[in-house]
mmCIF file of C-alpha atoms and ligand atoms in Angstrom:
data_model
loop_
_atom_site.group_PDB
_atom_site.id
_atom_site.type_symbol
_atom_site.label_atom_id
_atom_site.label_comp_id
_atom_site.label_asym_id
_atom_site.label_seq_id
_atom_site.Cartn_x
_atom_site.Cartn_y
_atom_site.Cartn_z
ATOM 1 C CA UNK F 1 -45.228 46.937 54.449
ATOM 2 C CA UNK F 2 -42.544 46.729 51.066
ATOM 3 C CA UNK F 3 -39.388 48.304 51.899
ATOM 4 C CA UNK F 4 -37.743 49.467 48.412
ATOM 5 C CA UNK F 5 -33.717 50.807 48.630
ATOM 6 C CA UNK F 6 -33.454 52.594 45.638
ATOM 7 C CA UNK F 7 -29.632 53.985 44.855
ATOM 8 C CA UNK F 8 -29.327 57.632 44.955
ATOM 9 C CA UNK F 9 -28.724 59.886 42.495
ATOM 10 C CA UNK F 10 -28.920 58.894 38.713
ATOM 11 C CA UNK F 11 -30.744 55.944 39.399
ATOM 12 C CA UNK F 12 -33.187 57.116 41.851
ATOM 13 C CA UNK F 13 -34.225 59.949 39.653
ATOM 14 C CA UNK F 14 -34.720 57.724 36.732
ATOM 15 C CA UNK F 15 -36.595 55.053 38.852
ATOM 16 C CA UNK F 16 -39.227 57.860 40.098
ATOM 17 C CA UNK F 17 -41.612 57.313 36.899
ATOM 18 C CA UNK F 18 -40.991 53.566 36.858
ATOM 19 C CA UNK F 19 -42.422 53.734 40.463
ATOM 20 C CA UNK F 20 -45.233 56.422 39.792
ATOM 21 C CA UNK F 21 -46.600 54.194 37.549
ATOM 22 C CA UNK F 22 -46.901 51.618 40.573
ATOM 23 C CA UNK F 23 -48.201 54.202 42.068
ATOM 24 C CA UNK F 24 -45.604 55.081 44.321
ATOM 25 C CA UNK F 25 -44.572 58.598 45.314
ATOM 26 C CA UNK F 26 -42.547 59.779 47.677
ATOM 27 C CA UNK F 27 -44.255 62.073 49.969
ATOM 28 C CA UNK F 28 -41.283 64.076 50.903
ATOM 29 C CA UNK F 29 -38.202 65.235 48.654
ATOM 30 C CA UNK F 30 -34.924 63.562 49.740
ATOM 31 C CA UNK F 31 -33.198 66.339 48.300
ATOM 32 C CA UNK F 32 -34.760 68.898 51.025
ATOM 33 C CA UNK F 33 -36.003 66.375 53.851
ATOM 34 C CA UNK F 34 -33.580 64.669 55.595
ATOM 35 C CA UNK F 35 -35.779 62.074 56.444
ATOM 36 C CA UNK F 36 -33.846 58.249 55.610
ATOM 37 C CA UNK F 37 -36.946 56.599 55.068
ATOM 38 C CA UNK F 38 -39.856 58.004 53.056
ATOM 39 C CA UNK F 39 -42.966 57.330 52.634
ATOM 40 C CA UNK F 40 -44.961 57.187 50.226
ATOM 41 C CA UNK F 41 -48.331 57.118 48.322
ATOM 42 C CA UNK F 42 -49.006 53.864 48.717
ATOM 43 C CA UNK F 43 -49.158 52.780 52.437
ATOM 44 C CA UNK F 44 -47.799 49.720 52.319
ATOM 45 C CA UNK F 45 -44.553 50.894 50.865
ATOM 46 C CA UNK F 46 -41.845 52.864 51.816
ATOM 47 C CA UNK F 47 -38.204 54.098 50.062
ATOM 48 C CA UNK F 48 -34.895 54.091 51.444
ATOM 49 C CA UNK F 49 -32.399 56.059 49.288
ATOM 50 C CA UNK F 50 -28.991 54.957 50.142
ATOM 51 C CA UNK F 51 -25.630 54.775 48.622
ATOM 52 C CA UNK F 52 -25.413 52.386 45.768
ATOM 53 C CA UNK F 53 -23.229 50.232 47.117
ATOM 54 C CA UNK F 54 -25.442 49.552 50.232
ATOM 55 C CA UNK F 55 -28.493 48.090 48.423
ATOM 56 C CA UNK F 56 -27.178 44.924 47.908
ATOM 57 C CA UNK F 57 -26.359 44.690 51.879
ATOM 58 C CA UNK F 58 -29.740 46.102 52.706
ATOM 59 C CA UNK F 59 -31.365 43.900 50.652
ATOM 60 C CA UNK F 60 -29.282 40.876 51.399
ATOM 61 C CA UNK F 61 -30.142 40.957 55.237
ATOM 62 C CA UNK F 62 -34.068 41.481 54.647
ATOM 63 C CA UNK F 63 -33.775 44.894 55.810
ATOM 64 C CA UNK F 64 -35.058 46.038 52.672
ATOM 65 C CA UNK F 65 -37.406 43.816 50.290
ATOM 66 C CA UNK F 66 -36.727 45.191 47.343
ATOM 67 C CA UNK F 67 -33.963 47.395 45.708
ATOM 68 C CA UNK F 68 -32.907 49.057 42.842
ATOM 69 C CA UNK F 69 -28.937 48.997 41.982
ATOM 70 C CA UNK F 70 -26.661 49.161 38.718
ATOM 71 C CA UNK F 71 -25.940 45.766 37.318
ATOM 72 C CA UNK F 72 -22.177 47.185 38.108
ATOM 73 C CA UNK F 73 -22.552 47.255 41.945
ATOM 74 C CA UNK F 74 -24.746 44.120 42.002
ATOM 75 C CA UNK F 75 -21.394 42.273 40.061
ATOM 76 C CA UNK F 76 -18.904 43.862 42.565
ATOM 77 C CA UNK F 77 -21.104 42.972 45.988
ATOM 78 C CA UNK F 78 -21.839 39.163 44.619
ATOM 79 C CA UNK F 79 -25.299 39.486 44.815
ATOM 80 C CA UNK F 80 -25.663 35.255 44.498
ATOM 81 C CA UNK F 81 -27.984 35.744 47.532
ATOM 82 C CA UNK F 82 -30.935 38.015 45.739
ATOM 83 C CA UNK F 83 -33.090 37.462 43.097
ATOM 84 C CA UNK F 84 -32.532 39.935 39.879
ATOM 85 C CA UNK F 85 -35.755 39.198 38.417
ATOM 86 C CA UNK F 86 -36.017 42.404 36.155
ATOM 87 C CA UNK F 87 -34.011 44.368 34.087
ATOM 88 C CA UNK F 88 -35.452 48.013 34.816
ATOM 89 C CA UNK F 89 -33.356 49.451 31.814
ATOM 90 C CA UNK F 90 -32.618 52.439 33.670
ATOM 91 C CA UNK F 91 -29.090 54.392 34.263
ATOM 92 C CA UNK F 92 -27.856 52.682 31.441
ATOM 93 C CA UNK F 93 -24.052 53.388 30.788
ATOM 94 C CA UNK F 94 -20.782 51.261 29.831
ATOM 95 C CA UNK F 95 -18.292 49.962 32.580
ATOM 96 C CA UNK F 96 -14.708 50.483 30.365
ATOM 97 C CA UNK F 97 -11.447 50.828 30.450
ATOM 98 C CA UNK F 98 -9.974 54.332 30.014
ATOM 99 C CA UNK F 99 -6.127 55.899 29.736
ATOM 100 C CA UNK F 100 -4.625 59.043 28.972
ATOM 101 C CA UNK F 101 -5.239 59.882 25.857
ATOM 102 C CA UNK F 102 -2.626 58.774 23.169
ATOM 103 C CA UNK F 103 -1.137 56.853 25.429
ATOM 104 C CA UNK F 104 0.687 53.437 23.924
ATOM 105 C CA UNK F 105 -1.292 50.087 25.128
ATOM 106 C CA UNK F 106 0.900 49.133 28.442
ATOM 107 C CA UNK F 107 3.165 46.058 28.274
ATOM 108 C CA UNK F 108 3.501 43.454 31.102
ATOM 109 C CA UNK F 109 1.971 44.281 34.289
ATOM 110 C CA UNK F 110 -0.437 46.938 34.172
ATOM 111 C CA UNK F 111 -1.894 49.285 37.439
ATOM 112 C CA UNK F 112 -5.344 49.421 37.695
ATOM 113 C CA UNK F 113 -7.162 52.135 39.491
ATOM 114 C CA UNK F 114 -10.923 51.081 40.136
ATOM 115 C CA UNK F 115 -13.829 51.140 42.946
ATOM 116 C CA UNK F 116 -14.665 47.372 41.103
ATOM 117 C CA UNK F 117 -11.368 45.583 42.083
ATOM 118 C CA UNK F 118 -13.548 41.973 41.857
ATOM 119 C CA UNK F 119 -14.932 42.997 38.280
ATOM 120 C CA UNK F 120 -11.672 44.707 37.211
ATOM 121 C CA UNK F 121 -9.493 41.574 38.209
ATOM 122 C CA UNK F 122 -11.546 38.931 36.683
ATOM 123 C CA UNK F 123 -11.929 41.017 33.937
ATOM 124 C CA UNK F 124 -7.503 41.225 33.163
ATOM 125 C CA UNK F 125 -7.361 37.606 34.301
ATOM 126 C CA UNK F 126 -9.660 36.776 31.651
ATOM 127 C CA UNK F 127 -7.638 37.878 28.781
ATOM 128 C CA UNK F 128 -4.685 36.769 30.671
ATOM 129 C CA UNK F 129 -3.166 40.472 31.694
ATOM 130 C CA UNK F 130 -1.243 40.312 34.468
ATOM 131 C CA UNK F 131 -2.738 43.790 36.805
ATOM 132 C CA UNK F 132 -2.402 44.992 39.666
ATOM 133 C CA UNK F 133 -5.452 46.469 40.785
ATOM 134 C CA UNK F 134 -5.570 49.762 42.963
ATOM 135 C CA UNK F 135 -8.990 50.088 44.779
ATOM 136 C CA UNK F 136 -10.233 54.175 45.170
ATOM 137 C CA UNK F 137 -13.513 55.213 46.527
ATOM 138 C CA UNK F 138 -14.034 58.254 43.756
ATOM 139 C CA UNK F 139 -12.206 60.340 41.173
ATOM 140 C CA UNK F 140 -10.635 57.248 38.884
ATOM 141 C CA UNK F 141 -10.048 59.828 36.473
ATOM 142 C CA UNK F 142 -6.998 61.315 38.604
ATOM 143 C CA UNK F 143 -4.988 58.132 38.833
ATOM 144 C CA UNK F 144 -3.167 58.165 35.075
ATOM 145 C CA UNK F 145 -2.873 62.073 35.087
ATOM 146 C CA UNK F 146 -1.104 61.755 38.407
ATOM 147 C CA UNK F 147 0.752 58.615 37.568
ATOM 148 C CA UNK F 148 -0.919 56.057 40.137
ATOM 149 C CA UNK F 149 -2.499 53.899 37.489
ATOM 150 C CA UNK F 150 -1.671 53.013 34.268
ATOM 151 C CA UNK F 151 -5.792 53.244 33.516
ATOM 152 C CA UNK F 152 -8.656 52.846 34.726
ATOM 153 C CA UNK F 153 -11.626 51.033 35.065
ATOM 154 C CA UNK F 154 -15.387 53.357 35.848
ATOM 155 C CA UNK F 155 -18.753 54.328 33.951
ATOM 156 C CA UNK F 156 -18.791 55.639 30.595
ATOM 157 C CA UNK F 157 -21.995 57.754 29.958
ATOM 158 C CA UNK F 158 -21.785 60.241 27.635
ATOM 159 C CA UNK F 159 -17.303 60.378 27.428
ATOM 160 C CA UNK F 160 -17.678 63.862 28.864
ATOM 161 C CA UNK F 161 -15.584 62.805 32.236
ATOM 162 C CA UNK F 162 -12.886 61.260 30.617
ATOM 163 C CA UNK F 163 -12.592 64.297 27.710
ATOM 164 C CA UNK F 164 -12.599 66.727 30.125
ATOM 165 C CA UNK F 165 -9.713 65.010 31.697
ATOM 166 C CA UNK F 166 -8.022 64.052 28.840
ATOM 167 C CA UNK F 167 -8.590 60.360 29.218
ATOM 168 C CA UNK F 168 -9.932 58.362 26.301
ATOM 169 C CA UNK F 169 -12.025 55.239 26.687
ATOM 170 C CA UNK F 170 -10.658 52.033 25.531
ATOM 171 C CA UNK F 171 -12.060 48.408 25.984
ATOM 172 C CA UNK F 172 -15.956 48.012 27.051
ATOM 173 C CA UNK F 173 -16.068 45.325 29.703
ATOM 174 C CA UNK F 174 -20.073 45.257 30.028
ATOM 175 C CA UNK F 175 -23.166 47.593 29.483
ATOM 176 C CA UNK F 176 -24.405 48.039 32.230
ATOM 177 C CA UNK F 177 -28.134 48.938 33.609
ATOM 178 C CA UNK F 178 -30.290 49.074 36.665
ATOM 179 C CA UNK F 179 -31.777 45.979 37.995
ATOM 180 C CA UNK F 180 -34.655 45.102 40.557
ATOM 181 C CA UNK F 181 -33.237 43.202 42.854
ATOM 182 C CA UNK F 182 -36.073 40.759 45.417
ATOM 183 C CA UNK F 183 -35.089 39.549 48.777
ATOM 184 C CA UNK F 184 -35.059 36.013 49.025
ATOM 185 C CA UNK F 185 -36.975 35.320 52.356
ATOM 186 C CA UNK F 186 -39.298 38.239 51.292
ATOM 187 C CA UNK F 187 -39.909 36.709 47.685
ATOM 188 C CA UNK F 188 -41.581 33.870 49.842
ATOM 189 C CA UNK F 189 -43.684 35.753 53.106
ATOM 190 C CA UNK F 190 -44.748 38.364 50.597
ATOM 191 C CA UNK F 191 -45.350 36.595 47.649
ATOM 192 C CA UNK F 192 -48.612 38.498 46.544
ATOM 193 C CA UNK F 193 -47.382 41.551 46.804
ATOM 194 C CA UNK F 194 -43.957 41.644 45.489
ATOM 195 C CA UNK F 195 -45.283 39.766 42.476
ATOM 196 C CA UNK F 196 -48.183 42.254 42.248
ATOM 197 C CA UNK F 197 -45.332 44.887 41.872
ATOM 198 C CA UNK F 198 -43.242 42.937 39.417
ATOM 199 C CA UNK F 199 -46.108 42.315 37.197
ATOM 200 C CA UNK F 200 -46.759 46.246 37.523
ATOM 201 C CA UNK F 201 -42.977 47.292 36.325
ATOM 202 C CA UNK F 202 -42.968 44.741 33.873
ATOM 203 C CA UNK F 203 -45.987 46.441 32.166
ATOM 204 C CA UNK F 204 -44.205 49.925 32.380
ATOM 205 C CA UNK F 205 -41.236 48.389 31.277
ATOM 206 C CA UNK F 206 -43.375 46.610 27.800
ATOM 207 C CA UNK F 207 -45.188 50.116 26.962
ATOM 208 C CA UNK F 208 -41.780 52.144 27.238
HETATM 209 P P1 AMP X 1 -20.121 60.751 31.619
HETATM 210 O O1 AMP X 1 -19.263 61.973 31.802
HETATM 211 O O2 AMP X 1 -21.515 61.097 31.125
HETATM 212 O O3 AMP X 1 -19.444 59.702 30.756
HETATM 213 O O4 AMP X 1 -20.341 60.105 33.061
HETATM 214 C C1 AMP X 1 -19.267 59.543 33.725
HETATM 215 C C2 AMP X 1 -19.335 59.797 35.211
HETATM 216 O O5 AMP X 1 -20.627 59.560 35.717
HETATM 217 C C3 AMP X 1 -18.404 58.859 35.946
HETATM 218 O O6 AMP X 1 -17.905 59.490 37.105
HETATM 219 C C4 AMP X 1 -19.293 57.688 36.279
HETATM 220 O O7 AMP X 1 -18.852 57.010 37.428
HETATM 221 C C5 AMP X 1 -20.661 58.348 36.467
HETATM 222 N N1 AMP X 1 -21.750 57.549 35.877
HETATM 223 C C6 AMP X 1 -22.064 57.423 34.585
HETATM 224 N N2 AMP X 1 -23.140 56.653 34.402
HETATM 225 C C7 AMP X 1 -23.547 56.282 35.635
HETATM 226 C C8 AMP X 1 -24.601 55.465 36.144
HETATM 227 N N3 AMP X 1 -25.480 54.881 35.337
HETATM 228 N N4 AMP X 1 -24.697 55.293 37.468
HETATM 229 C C9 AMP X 1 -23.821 55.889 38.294
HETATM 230 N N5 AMP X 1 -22.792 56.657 37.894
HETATM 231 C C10 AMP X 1 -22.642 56.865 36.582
#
C-alpha cells in the first residue's frame, strides 16, 4: 500500500487530474465524507488530505510515502529529510512582500507579520534589513491596516486579497509551486512502485 498526503484545498483540487491520470481516484468526496483517509481506485493506494503544513511531518515520519505540498511550506518545515524529486507545477503563486498601499518604504527596523517566520527572516537578513518578524496563523492582510506590522509576507495569486484590502504587493521573494515530495525509507522498501508512479506524473507533467 502507497500512502499519498496531498494538502487540502487549492492544491488538492489541482492535484486530482495529475493523479487520475495515475489512475487514482478517490472513491469518496472529502468535501461530503468525513472519512481522513480515502481510498481510492487503485488498491494499493490511498489519500490523506491534511493541512498543508502537516505533509511535511507526515511524510517525514513514514506515515505517509508520498505527499504533495507548496514549495512555500516545504521551505518553512526544512524538508532536508525528503526527497523533492518533481516539480508538479501545480498551485503556482508568488510568496511577496505586501504594505498598505502608498505607503513610504519603512526605515530601520521593520515588523513583519507572516505564517513563514524562517523564510521571512532569512529573506530581510539577506538584504541586510534589520525585522522583526511577527508569526500569525491566518489573515496577514489585517496586520498593516490595524497597525501590528509594518507589511507582510503571504501568497500572491491573482492580487485580489491584497486589493480588496488595500494592500499592494511589493518585493517577490520566490515563485512558488507544488512539489512531490518521497519518503526517504519508503524511496528504498518501495522502490518499484514509487518509481512506477514518478515515471507516471512525469509523463502527465511532459504532455501538459
Ligand atoms: P489571491 O487573492 O488570488 O492573490 O490569493 C491570495 C490568497 O490566497 C492568500 O490568502 C494566499 O495565502 C492564498 N493563496 C494564493 N495562492 C495559494 C496557493 N497556491 N496555495 C495556498 N494558498 C494560496
Amino acid at each position: 500500500m502507497l500512502t499519498i498526503a496531498v494538502s487540502k484545498g487549492r492544491i488538492y483540487e489541482e492535484a486530482l487530474p495529475l493523479l487520475a491520470e495515475a489512475g487514482i481516484v478517490p472513491i469518496d468526496d472529502p468535501k461530503t465524507c468525513r472519512k481522513l483517509i480515502l481510498a481510492t481506485t487503485r488498491e494499493d493506494v490511498q489519500l490523506v488530505i491534511i493541512r498543508a503544513t502537516d505533509v511535511p511531518t507526515f511524510v517525514e515520519y513514514g506515515a505517509a510515502d508520498l505527499g504533495i505540498a507548496g514549495k512555500d511550506v516545504l521551505l518553512e518545515h526544512g524538508a532536508e529529510s525528503l526527497y523533492e524529486p518533481l516539480d508538479l507545477n501545480i498551485a503556482c503563486c508568488r510568496l511577496m512582500t505586501a504594505a498598505h498601499k502608498g505607503a513610504p518604504e519603512h526605515q530601520g527596523r521593520i515588523r513583519v507579520a507572516t505564517k513563514y517566520v524562517k523564510i521571512a527572516q532569512s529573506y530581510f537578513a539577506s538584504k541586510g534589513i534589520q525585522a522583526e518578524i511577527i508569526k500569525l496563523y491566518g489573515s496577514m492582510e489585517l496586520a498593516p491596516l490595524v497597525g501590528l506590522a509594518d507589511c507582510i509576507v503571504d501568497l500572491v495569486d491573482t492580487g485580489n486579497t491584497l486589493k480588496a484590502n488595500d494592500l499592494e504587493p511589493r518585493e517577490l521573494i520566490m515563485n512558488i509551486s507544488s512539489r512531490l515530495v518521497v519518503n526517504k525509507a519508503a524511496m528504498k522498501m518501495k522502490h518499484e512502485a514509487i518509481s512506477a508512479l514518478l515515471i507516471q506524473f512525469e509523463k502527465t507533467l511532459a504532455n501538459r
